[in-house]
Tab-separated table of C-alpha atoms in Angstrom:
chain	number	residue	atom	x	y	z
A	982	MET	CA	119.138	154.445	117.358
A	983	ARG	CA	120.266	154.876	120.846
A	984	ARG	CA	117.239	154.704	123.274
A	985	ALA	CA	115.709	158.152	123.418
A	986	GLY	CA	115.494	159.873	127.070
A	987	LYS	CA	118.478	158.094	128.468
A	988	GLY	CA	120.111	160.596	130.843
A	989	LEU	CA	119.177	164.236	131.189
A	990	GLY	CA	121.948	165.679	129.043
A	991	GLN	CA	122.947	169.344	129.552
A	992	LEU	CA	119.576	171.114	128.736
A	993	GLY	CA	117.894	168.598	131.267
A	994	LYS	CA	120.391	169.312	134.079
A	995	ARG	CA	119.964	173.081	133.650
A	996	LEU	CA	116.149	172.606	133.479
A	997	LEU	CA	116.222	170.396	136.581
A	998	LEU	CA	118.403	172.984	138.483
A	999	ALA	CA	116.271	175.899	137.587
A	1000	PHE	CA	113.120	173.908	138.781
A	1001	VAL	CA	114.816	172.773	141.872
A	1002	LEU	CA	116.034	176.382	142.674
A	1003	VAL	CA	112.341	177.749	142.168
A	1004	ALA	CA	110.916	174.939	144.323
A	1005	VAL	CA	113.553	175.668	147.353
A	1006	SER	CA	113.131	179.374	146.913
A	1007	SER	CA	109.252	179.119	147.135
A	1008	VAL	CA	109.438	176.635	149.883
A	1009	LEU	CA	111.931	179.125	152.135
A	1010	VAL	CA	109.528	182.092	151.209
A	1011	LEU	CA	106.481	180.031	152.484
A	1012	VAL	CA	108.437	178.851	155.608
A	1013	ALA	CA	109.524	182.280	156.620
A	1014	ALA	CA	106.018	183.551	155.919
A	1015	ALA	CA	104.433	180.757	157.912
A	1016	LEU	CA	106.754	181.356	161.014
A	1017	ILE	CA	106.170	185.079	160.970
A	1018	GLY	CA	102.679	184.695	160.725
A	1019	VAL	CA	102.467	182.176	163.655
A	1020	ASP	CA	104.616	184.314	165.949
A	1021	ARG	CA	102.355	187.166	165.329
A	1022	GLY	CA	99.397	185.257	165.891
A	1023	VAL	CA	100.415	183.753	169.169
A	1024	HIS	CA	101.469	187.346	170.386
A	1025	ALA	CA	98.386	188.702	169.174
A	1026	ALA	CA	96.343	185.814	170.957
A	1027	GLN	CA	98.064	186.216	174.007
A	1028	GLN	CA	97.374	190.100	174.019
A	1029	ALA	CA	93.722	189.515	173.424
A	1030	ASP	CA	93.590	186.877	176.295
A	1031	ARG	CA	95.400	189.511	178.600
A	1032	GLU	CA	92.902	192.059	177.822
A	1033	GLN	CA	90.026	189.739	178.209
A	1034	LEU	CA	91.651	188.714	181.591
A	1035	ALA	CA	92.147	192.083	182.722
A	1036	ALA	CA	88.589	193.193	181.672
A	1037	ALA	CA	87.219	190.295	183.892
A	1038	ALA	CA	89.225	191.057	187.028
A	1039	ALA	CA	88.312	194.588	186.666
A	1040	ALA	CA	84.823	193.836	186.714
A	1041	ALA	CA	85.134	191.570	189.701
A	1042	ALA	CA	87.132	194.213	191.578
A	1043	ALA	CA	84.573	196.892	190.867
A	1044	GLY	CA	81.872	194.752	192.030
A	1045	ALA	CA	83.685	194.016	195.385
A	1046	TYR	CA	84.379	197.785	195.630
A	1047	GLN	CA	80.644	198.425	195.278
A	1048	GLN	CA	79.644	196.009	197.701
A	1049	ALA	CA	82.021	197.122	200.328
A	1050	GLY	CA	81.640	200.836	199.611
A	1051	GLY	CA	85.398	201.288	198.971
A	1052	TRP	CA	88.586	199.532	198.893
A	1053	ASP	CA	88.760	198.955	202.737
A	1054	GLY	CA	86.954	195.634	203.337
A	1055	ALA	CA	86.635	194.779	199.498
A	1056	ASP	CA	86.845	191.137	199.000
A	1057	LEU	CA	89.267	191.047	195.729
A	1058	SER	CA	89.875	187.175	196.193
A	1059	ARG	CA	87.607	186.675	193.052
A	1060	SER	CA	89.687	189.069	190.839
A	1061	LEU	CA	92.805	187.221	192.191
A	1062	ALA	CA	91.320	183.856	191.464
A	1063	ILE	CA	90.751	184.899	187.791
A	1064	GLY	CA	94.528	185.973	187.361
A	1065	ASP	CA	95.510	182.437	189.180
A	1066	ALA	CA	93.528	180.435	186.903
A	1067	ALA	CA	95.178	182.061	183.831
A	1068	SER	CA	98.813	181.653	185.615
A	1069	ALA	CA	98.928	185.424	185.180
A	1070	ARG	CA	100.324	188.127	187.516
A	1071	LEU	CA	97.482	190.336	188.504
A	1072	ASN	CA	97.913	193.581	190.599
A	1073	ILE	CA	94.981	195.779	191.976
A	1074	VAL	CA	95.664	199.434	192.692
A	1075	ASP	CA	93.655	202.371	193.737
A	1076	ALA	CA	92.948	205.631	192.107
A	1077	ASP	CA	96.204	206.960	193.631
A	1078	GLY	CA	98.255	203.983	192.500
A	1079	ASN	CA	98.437	202.168	195.912
A	1080	LEU	CA	98.724	198.417	195.540
A	1081	ARG	CA	95.477	196.796	197.133
A	1082	ALA	CA	96.174	193.068	196.146
A	1083	GLY	CA	98.250	191.326	193.769
A	1084	SER	CA	99.162	187.695	192.813
A	1085	GLY	CA	102.519	185.907	191.750
A	1086	ASN	CA	105.107	188.576	192.038
A	1087	PRO	CA	103.557	191.701	193.256
A	1088	ALA	CA	104.576	194.782	191.567
A	1089	ARG	CA	105.700	197.604	193.632
A	1090	GLY	CA	104.690	201.209	192.650
A	1091	ASN	CA	101.871	202.629	190.860
A	1092	ALA	CA	100.134	201.061	187.866
A	1093	GLY	CA	101.867	202.815	185.322
A	1094	GLN	CA	105.259	201.347	185.824
A	1095	ALA	CA	106.604	198.272	183.976
A	1096	ASP	CA	106.048	194.871	185.237
A	1097	SER	CA	109.255	193.074	186.276
A	1098	SER	CA	108.237	189.969	184.222
A	1099	GLY	CA	108.490	191.866	180.992
A	1100	GLN	CA	105.614	190.011	179.344
A	1101	GLY	CA	103.809	193.146	177.895
A	1102	ALA	CA	101.199	193.957	180.854
A	1103	VAL	CA	97.733	195.146	180.183
A	1104	THR	CA	95.782	197.685	182.418
A	1105	ALA	CA	92.070	197.827	182.752
A	1106	ASP	CA	90.284	200.583	184.673
A	1107	VAL	CA	87.825	199.637	187.553
A	1108	VAL	CA	85.022	201.897	187.134
A	1109	VAL	CA	82.241	202.213	189.754
A	1110	ASP	CA	79.234	204.484	188.670
A	1111	GLY	CA	81.182	206.233	186.066
A	1112	THR	CA	83.997	206.985	188.078
A	1113	ARG	CA	87.477	205.484	187.907
A	1114	VAL	CA	88.394	204.053	191.269
A	1115	GLY	CA	91.550	202.054	190.541
A	1116	ALA	CA	92.923	199.745	187.972
A	1117	VAL	CA	94.133	196.097	187.291
A	1118	ARG	CA	97.378	195.302	185.802
A	1119	VAL	CA	97.908	191.968	184.120
A	1120	SER	CA	101.030	190.278	182.633
A	1121	LEU	CA	101.553	186.485	181.819
A	1122	GLY	CA	103.654	184.711	184.211
A	1123	GLY	CA	106.341	182.099	183.529
A	1124	ASN	CA	103.622	179.481	182.618
A	1125	GLY	CA	101.982	181.866	180.026
A	1126	GLY	CA	105.058	182.646	178.103
A	1127	ASN	CA	106.092	179.182	177.966
A	1128	GLY	CA	102.891	178.325	176.462
A	1129	GLY	CA	103.631	180.585	173.727
A	1130	THR	CA	106.858	179.182	173.196
A	1131	ARG	CA	105.444	175.879	173.225
A	1132	ILE	CA	103.099	176.675	170.575
A	1133	LEU	CA	105.983	178.307	168.684
A	1134	ASP	CA	108.102	174.878	169.164
A	1135	VAL	CA	105.189	172.786	167.686
A	1136	ALA	CA	104.706	175.353	164.812
A	1137	TRP	CA	108.371	174.973	163.811
A	1138	THR	CA	108.178	171.349	164.099
A	1139	TRP	CA	105.346	171.310	161.637
A	1140	ILE	CA	106.550	173.721	159.347
A	1141	ALA	CA	109.779	171.969	159.082
A	1142	VAL	CA	108.114	168.711	158.394
A	1143	ALA	CA	105.882	170.542	155.747
A	1144	ALA	CA	109.003	171.966	154.126
A	1145	VAL	CA	110.788	168.631	153.820
A	1146	VAL	CA	107.840	167.149	152.501
A	1147	ALA	CA	107.267	169.872	149.920
A	1148	LEU	CA	110.831	170.007	148.932
A	1149	THR	CA	110.919	166.008	148.277
A	1150	MET	CA	107.743	166.556	146.240
A	1151	ALA	CA	109.088	169.659	144.405
A	1152	VAL	CA	112.289	167.834	143.475
A	1153	ALA	CA	110.554	164.711	142.294
A	1154	ALA	CA	108.223	166.596	140.063
A	1155	SER	CA	110.954	168.857	138.691
A	1156	TRP	CA	112.612	165.459	137.809
A	1157	PHE	CA	109.585	163.826	136.139
A	1158	VAL	CA	108.890	167.400	134.332
A	1159	THR	CA	112.351	167.431	132.937
A	1160	ARG	CA	112.425	164.129	131.703
A	1161	ARG	CA	109.017	164.550	130.299
A	1162	LEU	CA	110.478	167.530	128.382
A	1163	VAL	CA	113.908	166.232	127.695
A	1164	ARG	CA	112.923	162.903	126.244
A	1165	PRO	CA	111.277	164.235	123.280
A	1166	ILE	CA	113.839	166.669	122.428
A	1167	ARG	CA	116.394	163.825	122.512
A	1168	SER	CA	114.191	161.814	120.475
A	1169	MET	CA	113.759	164.373	117.817
A	1170	THR	CA	117.396	165.396	117.779
A	1171	GLU	CA	118.619	161.618	117.391
A	1172	ALA	CA	115.779	161.254	114.652
A	1173	ALA	CA	117.120	164.128	112.856
A	1174	ARG	CA	120.495	162.965	112.860
A	1175	ALA	CA	119.575	159.651	111.668
A	1176	PHE	CA	117.346	161.088	109.001
A	1177	GLY	CA	120.346	163.340	107.777
A	1178	ALA	CA	122.777	160.243	107.736
A	1179	GLY	CA	120.299	158.474	105.342
A	1180	ASN	CA	117.840	156.552	107.081
A	1181	ARG	CA	114.731	157.806	105.637
A	1182	ASN	CA	112.384	155.425	107.753
A	1183	VAL	CA	113.280	157.167	111.147
A	1184	ARG	CA	110.453	158.903	112.873
A	1185	THR	CA	110.248	160.625	116.169
A	1186	ALA	CA	107.764	159.388	118.821
A	1187	GLY	CA	104.476	161.521	118.910
A	1188	ASP	CA	103.533	161.153	122.527
A	1189	ALA	CA	105.291	164.564	123.573
A	1190	PRO	CA	103.586	166.917	125.583
A	1191	GLY	CA	101.696	170.024	124.215
A	1192	GLU	CA	103.838	171.840	121.728
A	1193	LEU	CA	106.581	169.499	121.929
A	1194	GLY	CA	104.152	166.810	120.261
A	1195	ASP	CA	103.327	169.329	117.677
A	1196	LEU	CA	106.751	169.712	116.870
A	1197	ALA	CA	107.254	165.977	116.580
A	1198	HIS	CA	104.428	165.877	114.448
A	1199	ALA	CA	105.637	168.312	112.239
A	1200	LEU	CA	109.141	166.802	112.099
A	1201	ASN	CA	107.527	163.642	110.775
A	1202	ASP	CA	105.187	165.499	108.176
A	1203	MET	CA	108.849	167.136	106.824
A	1204	ALA	CA	110.290	163.745	106.782
A	1205	ASP	CA	107.475	162.403	104.929
A	1206	ALA	CA	107.541	165.425	102.461
A	1207	VAL	CA	111.256	164.834	101.973
A	1208	VAL	CA	110.590	161.106	101.111
A	1209	ARG	CA	107.960	161.831	98.896
A	1210	SER	CA	110.034	164.556	97.099
A	1211	ASP	CA	113.047	161.934	96.881
A	1212	THR	CA	110.646	159.459	95.294
A	1213	GLU	CA	109.205	162.134	92.738
A	1214	ARG	CA	112.602	163.238	92.065
A	1215	ARG	CA	113.584	159.592	91.198
A	1216	ASN	CA	110.415	158.920	89.335
A	1217	LEU	CA	110.893	162.182	87.026
A	1218	THR	CA	114.546	161.453	86.295
A	1219	ALA	CA	113.413	158.023	85.149
A	1220	ASP	CA	110.413	159.580	83.130
A	1221	VAL	CA	112.465	162.015	81.783
A	1222	ALA	CA	115.307	159.373	80.645
A	1223	HIS	CA	112.386	157.346	79.130
A	1224	GLU	CA	111.006	160.315	77.274
A	1225	LEU	CA	114.163	161.361	75.642
A	1226	ARG	CA	115.457	157.670	75.127
A	1227	THR	CA	113.067	157.127	72.219
A	1228	PRO	CA	113.779	160.027	70.143
A	1229	LEU	CA	117.614	160.049	70.862
A	1230	ALA	CA	117.740	156.285	69.846
A	1231	ALA	CA	115.812	156.946	66.683
A	1232	LEU	CA	117.924	159.788	65.747
A	1233	GLN	CA	121.161	158.010	66.614
A	1234	ALA	CA	120.167	154.728	64.698
A	1235	GLY	CA	119.077	157.016	61.582
A	1236	LEU	CA	122.395	158.945	61.786
A	1237	GLU	CA	124.662	155.939	62.114
A	1238	GLU	CA	123.031	154.283	58.921
A	1239	LEU	CA	123.705	157.765	56.912
A	1240	ARG	CA	127.356	157.791	58.209
A	1241	ASP	CA	127.782	154.092	57.197
A	1242	GLY	CA	126.143	154.443	53.897
A	1243	LEU	CA	123.401	151.963	54.783
A	1244	MET	CA	120.702	154.257	53.695
A	1245	GLU	CA	120.586	157.042	51.356
A	1246	PRO	CA	119.781	160.648	52.754
A	1247	THR	CA	116.271	160.693	51.179
A	1248	PRO	CA	113.796	163.597	51.883
A	1249	ALA	CA	111.335	161.044	53.697
A	1250	GLY	CA	114.257	159.579	55.971
A	1251	LEU	CA	115.571	163.243	56.695
A	1252	ALA	CA	111.776	164.112	57.583
A	1253	GLY	CA	111.625	161.198	60.160
A	1254	LEU	CA	114.916	162.535	61.715
A	1255	HIS	CA	113.565	166.053	61.777
A	1256	ASP	CA	110.298	164.676	63.503
A	1257	GLN	CA	112.458	162.994	66.130
A	1258	SER	CA	114.482	166.232	66.836
A	1259	LEU	CA	111.253	168.106	67.206
A	1260	ARG	CA	109.950	165.617	69.591
A	1261	LEU	CA	113.175	165.806	71.681
A	1262	GLY	CA	113.014	169.592	71.647
A	1263	ARG	CA	109.287	169.343	72.741
A	1264	VAL	CA	110.298	167.497	75.686
A	1265	VAL	CA	113.136	169.728	76.814
A	1266	ALA	CA	111.109	172.810	76.172
A	1267	ASP	CA	108.097	171.310	78.421
A	1268	LEU	CA	110.491	170.502	81.197
A	1269	ALA	CA	112.150	173.814	80.988
A	1270	GLU	CA	108.664	175.501	81.078
A	1271	LEU	CA	107.541	173.419	84.234
A	1272	SER	CA	110.644	174.247	86.008
A	1273	ALA	CA	109.986	177.974	85.372
A	1274	VAL	CA	106.402	177.692	86.627
A	1275	GLU	CA	107.277	175.567	89.827
A	1276	THR	CA	109.431	178.665	90.768
A	1277	ALA	CA	106.880	181.285	89.426
A	1278	ALA	CA	105.476	181.836	92.806
A	1279	LEU	CA	108.540	183.958	93.779
A	1280	SER	CA	108.175	186.224	90.818
A	1281	LEU	CA	104.225	186.480	90.216
A	1282	ASP	CA	103.071	189.893	88.638
A	1283	LEU	CA	100.053	189.832	90.692
A	1284	ALA	CA	97.218	192.175	89.853
A	1285	PRO	CA	93.371	192.374	89.844
A	1286	VAL	CA	92.314	190.063	87.091
A	1287	ASP	CA	88.488	189.491	85.913
A	1288	LEU	CA	88.432	185.626	85.471
A	1289	ALA	CA	85.263	185.933	83.108
A	1290	ALA	CA	87.202	188.000	80.744
A	1291	LEU	CA	90.457	186.106	80.827
A	1292	ALA	CA	88.356	182.800	80.002
A	1293	ALA	CA	86.720	184.722	77.112
A	1294	ASP	CA	90.160	185.760	75.634
A	1295	ALA	CA	91.660	182.528	76.104
A	1296	LEU	CA	88.846	180.924	74.417
A	1297	SER	CA	89.135	183.343	71.490
A	1298	ARG	CA	92.824	182.734	71.164
A	1299	SER	CA	92.255	178.682	71.099
A	1300	GLU	CA	89.243	179.150	68.726
A	1301	PRO	CA	91.028	178.181	65.408
A	1302	GLN	CA	92.722	175.065	67.068
A	1303	LEU	CA	89.446	174.157	68.608
A	1304	ARG	CA	87.605	174.539	65.116
A	1305	ALA	CA	90.376	172.602	63.316
A	1306	ALA	CA	89.428	169.793	65.548
A	1307	GLY	CA	85.868	170.082	64.638
A	1308	LEU	CA	84.543	171.285	68.320
A	1309	ALA	CA	82.071	173.688	69.207
A	1310	THR	CA	82.826	176.130	72.039
A	1311	GLU	CA	80.515	178.001	74.626
A	1312	LEU	CA	81.509	180.437	77.217
A	1313	GLU	CA	79.257	180.882	80.122
A	1314	SER	CA	79.544	183.673	82.911
A	1315	ALA	CA	77.065	185.868	85.307
A	1316	GLY	CA	79.618	188.832	85.177
A	1317	PRO	CA	83.129	189.817	86.434
A	1318	VAL	CA	84.715	187.520	88.810
A	1319	TRP	CA	87.752	189.183	90.249
A	1320	VAL	CA	90.819	187.562	91.775
A	1321	ARG	CA	94.450	188.609	92.464
A	1322	ALA	CA	96.820	186.757	90.106
A	1323	ASP	CA	99.166	186.767	87.262
A	1324	GLY	CA	96.937	187.215	84.198
A	1325	ASP	CA	99.732	185.558	81.977
A	1326	ARG	CA	100.176	182.446	83.961
A	1327	LEU	CA	96.411	182.020	84.287
A	1328	HIS	CA	96.092	182.582	80.547
A	1329	GLN	CA	98.569	179.513	80.257
A	1330	ALA	CA	96.924	177.509	82.521
A	1331	VAL	CA	93.620	177.586	80.714
A	1332	GLY	CA	95.269	177.496	77.238
A	1333	ASN	CA	96.635	174.247	78.198
A	1334	LEU	CA	93.297	172.943	79.258
A	1335	LEU	CA	91.710	173.927	75.821
A	1336	ALA	CA	94.747	172.369	74.071
A	1337	ASN	CA	93.997	169.107	75.871
A	1338	SER	CA	90.505	169.179	74.707
A	1339	ALA	CA	91.364	169.916	71.355
A	1340	ARG	CA	93.786	166.944	71.244
A	1341	TYR	CA	91.753	164.514	72.793
A	1342	CYS	CA	88.079	165.319	71.930
A	1343	ARG	CA	86.269	163.496	68.764
A	1344	LYS	CA	84.983	165.730	66.017
A	1345	GLY	CA	81.755	166.976	66.769
A	1346	GLY	CA	82.175	167.543	70.405
A	1347	ARG	CA	81.878	170.703	72.509
A	1348	VAL	CA	83.875	172.549	74.957
A	1349	THR	CA	82.284	174.648	77.312
A	1350	LEU	CA	83.951	177.481	79.796
A	1351	LYS	CA	82.361	178.553	82.956
A	1352	ALA	CA	83.571	181.603	84.978
A	1353	LEU	CA	81.369	182.189	88.331
A	1354	ALA	CA	81.915	183.105	92.146
A	1355	ASP	CA	81.028	180.591	94.735
A	1356	GLY	CA	81.339	182.019	98.086
A	1357	GLY	CA	84.920	183.145	98.800
A	1358	GLU	CA	86.213	181.386	95.739
A	1359	ALA	CA	86.367	182.090	92.122
A	1360	VAL	CA	86.095	179.251	89.755
A	1361	LEU	CA	86.932	178.517	86.259
A	1362	THR	CA	85.766	175.258	84.782
A	1363	VAL	CA	86.769	173.711	81.333
A	1364	ALA	CA	84.227	170.832	80.329
A	1365	ASP	CA	84.495	168.937	77.156
A	1366	THR	CA	82.513	165.846	75.731
A	1367	GLY	CA	85.881	163.845	75.132
A	1368	PRO	CA	86.547	160.095	75.802
A	1369	GLY	CA	86.958	160.765	79.555
A	1370	ILE	CA	89.613	159.306	81.820
A	1371	PRO	CA	89.301	156.033	83.599
A	1372	ALA	CA	88.437	156.413	87.321
A	1373	GLU	CA	91.981	154.395	88.341
A	1374	GLU	CA	93.931	157.034	86.263
A	1375	LEU	CA	92.012	160.153	87.476
A	1376	PRO	CA	94.168	160.828	90.557
A	1377	HIS	CA	97.343	160.580	88.616
A	1378	ILE	CA	96.350	163.111	85.580
A	1379	PHE	CA	98.460	166.118	87.263
A	1380	ASP	CA	101.590	164.003	87.710
A	1381	ARG	CA	104.521	165.181	85.599
A	1382	LEU	CA	105.063	162.854	82.489
A	1383	TRP	CA	102.249	161.032	83.298
A	1384	ARG	CA	100.187	159.503	80.456
A	1385	GLY	CA	96.949	157.572	80.290
A	1386	ARG	CA	96.565	154.452	77.892
A	1387	ALA	CA	94.476	156.387	75.810
A	1388	ALA	CA	97.138	158.939	75.104
A	1389	GLU	CA	99.713	156.491	73.664
A	1390	GLN	CA	98.816	157.304	70.339
A	1391	ILE	CA	98.461	160.882	70.900
A	1392	ALA	CA	101.480	163.201	70.833
A	1393	GLY	CA	102.369	165.000	74.015
A	1394	SER	CA	104.753	165.025	76.882
A	1395	GLY	CA	102.227	164.427	79.885
A	1396	ILE	CA	103.655	167.876	81.202
A	1397	GLY	CA	100.492	170.099	80.494
A	1398	LEU	CA	98.261	169.549	83.399
A	1399	ALA	CA	101.308	169.221	85.729
A	1400	LEU	CA	101.719	172.962	84.618
A	1401	VAL	CA	98.121	173.879	85.418
A	1402	ARG	CA	98.229	172.427	88.765
A	1403	GLU	CA	101.552	174.485	89.529
A	1404	ILE	CA	100.392	177.504	88.272
A	1405	VAL	CA	96.997	177.329	90.276
A	1406	THR	CA	98.708	176.109	93.539
A	1407	SER	CA	101.310	178.960	93.026
A	1408	HIS	CA	98.098	181.363	93.456
A	1409	GLY	CA	96.897	179.678	96.722
A	1410	GLY	CA	94.336	177.843	94.602
A	1411	THR	CA	93.266	174.238	94.171
A	1412	VAL	CA	92.565	172.239	90.606
A	1413	GLN	CA	89.944	169.448	90.664
A	1414	ALA	CA	89.142	166.767	87.958
A	1415	ALA	CA	86.083	164.835	87.388
A	1416	SER	CA	85.416	162.528	84.424
A	1417	THR	CA	82.939	160.022	83.278
A	1418	PRO	CA	84.437	157.595	80.512
A	1419	TRP	CA	82.982	158.210	77.073
A	1420	GLU	CA	81.115	161.258	78.388
A	1421	GLY	CA	83.578	163.824	79.114
A	1422	THR	CA	85.975	165.444	81.499
A	1423	THR	CA	85.628	168.526	83.760
A	1424	ILE	CA	88.682	170.383	85.290
A	1425	SER	CA	87.862	173.173	87.833
A	1426	LEU	CA	90.239	175.870	88.844
A	1427	HIS	CA	89.456	177.322	92.290
A	1428	LEU	CA	91.296	180.685	93.342
A	1429	PRO	CA	90.727	182.913	96.278
A	1430	ARG	CA	88.378	185.642	95.190
A	1431	LEU	CA	89.130	189.197	95.278
A	1432	ARG	CA	86.326	191.094	97.189
């Protein structure tokens, strides 16, 4: 089988493209958001710095005004020094808007006019004893504006580096995830094709992630079930051929002797041929019944059924056969046990179990039926005191056409217990068998209980 996971294929390319597009769009959105945030943050920080600077300069100017008793003679060098230290343009005006001092390129006119620098000036009032005596106007100078630009340049650089790294990691992760998803899908596809082409040994690898791993295991289980079904079909064909071959050979030999005149048609000889034809008819009828039961789940006539009453009715109908075999019977029940089932099919299953007991038990033995409720299950058991079943044969008693060594001398086709299993499983139940050689066998039918 060609190595799975080689290349991405159409699905892998589409997944990779989708992952990359999502990664690129996400990085672009984050880059844009980061740039906008940095820009706004820088401007907000500059505005806060201007406000603090104006407030400090206004406080120093108010102190100078109060110390000199007016603007005339007031030492405003401290306020100007504050502006110079921050590389800002600072103008001090009196209450009438006349310029008293300034740094950088002094603005002309009153304090309400825009600064020629265009850097978003901030004005702070100079207040002495609760009276506004002037104002300080501050705007960032060339160096201040360049500082904000330098911050933005640094932010651009780091954001670009981070975007490239994020895109590289996103593409690498997308490639890894895509290969991780596509490889098991390709493996399952190739395994399915090989299986369909006749290679019944091929299986998919079970190391896929999550639901893909579950799907791989489910495909392997399905392949195992198909192989088992093929094996059972071949075995069934061989078993049916074996069961039909013996009566057909006997009929053919007897009829050839009659045709060639080697034997006279006596009543005993014809009776022997008739017995072979009856045996052949029983095998064919049992196979037809098994086929009907295997498809019964599609046509079950479900209704509430009292399992205890059904057991009592089945026992009464089989009473003559059991009495003729010299067996005593007993029915144990604590009351109604309701299930939702097809009463005729369940009656058939219990009848087959009782017929087996009549066929295999020794005279003087006993057959006991029990119907009881066990939690969410309804359980019906058929126990006898027959010869039992060897431990190595017990797992096979429900197989089609299987007959143990003890049954070689007893008439039968080996289909009765297979019918029982098919009927019970079609109702969503299970059938179990327990046996001790020379002490007896117990068959238990477990069905969902109707509450």
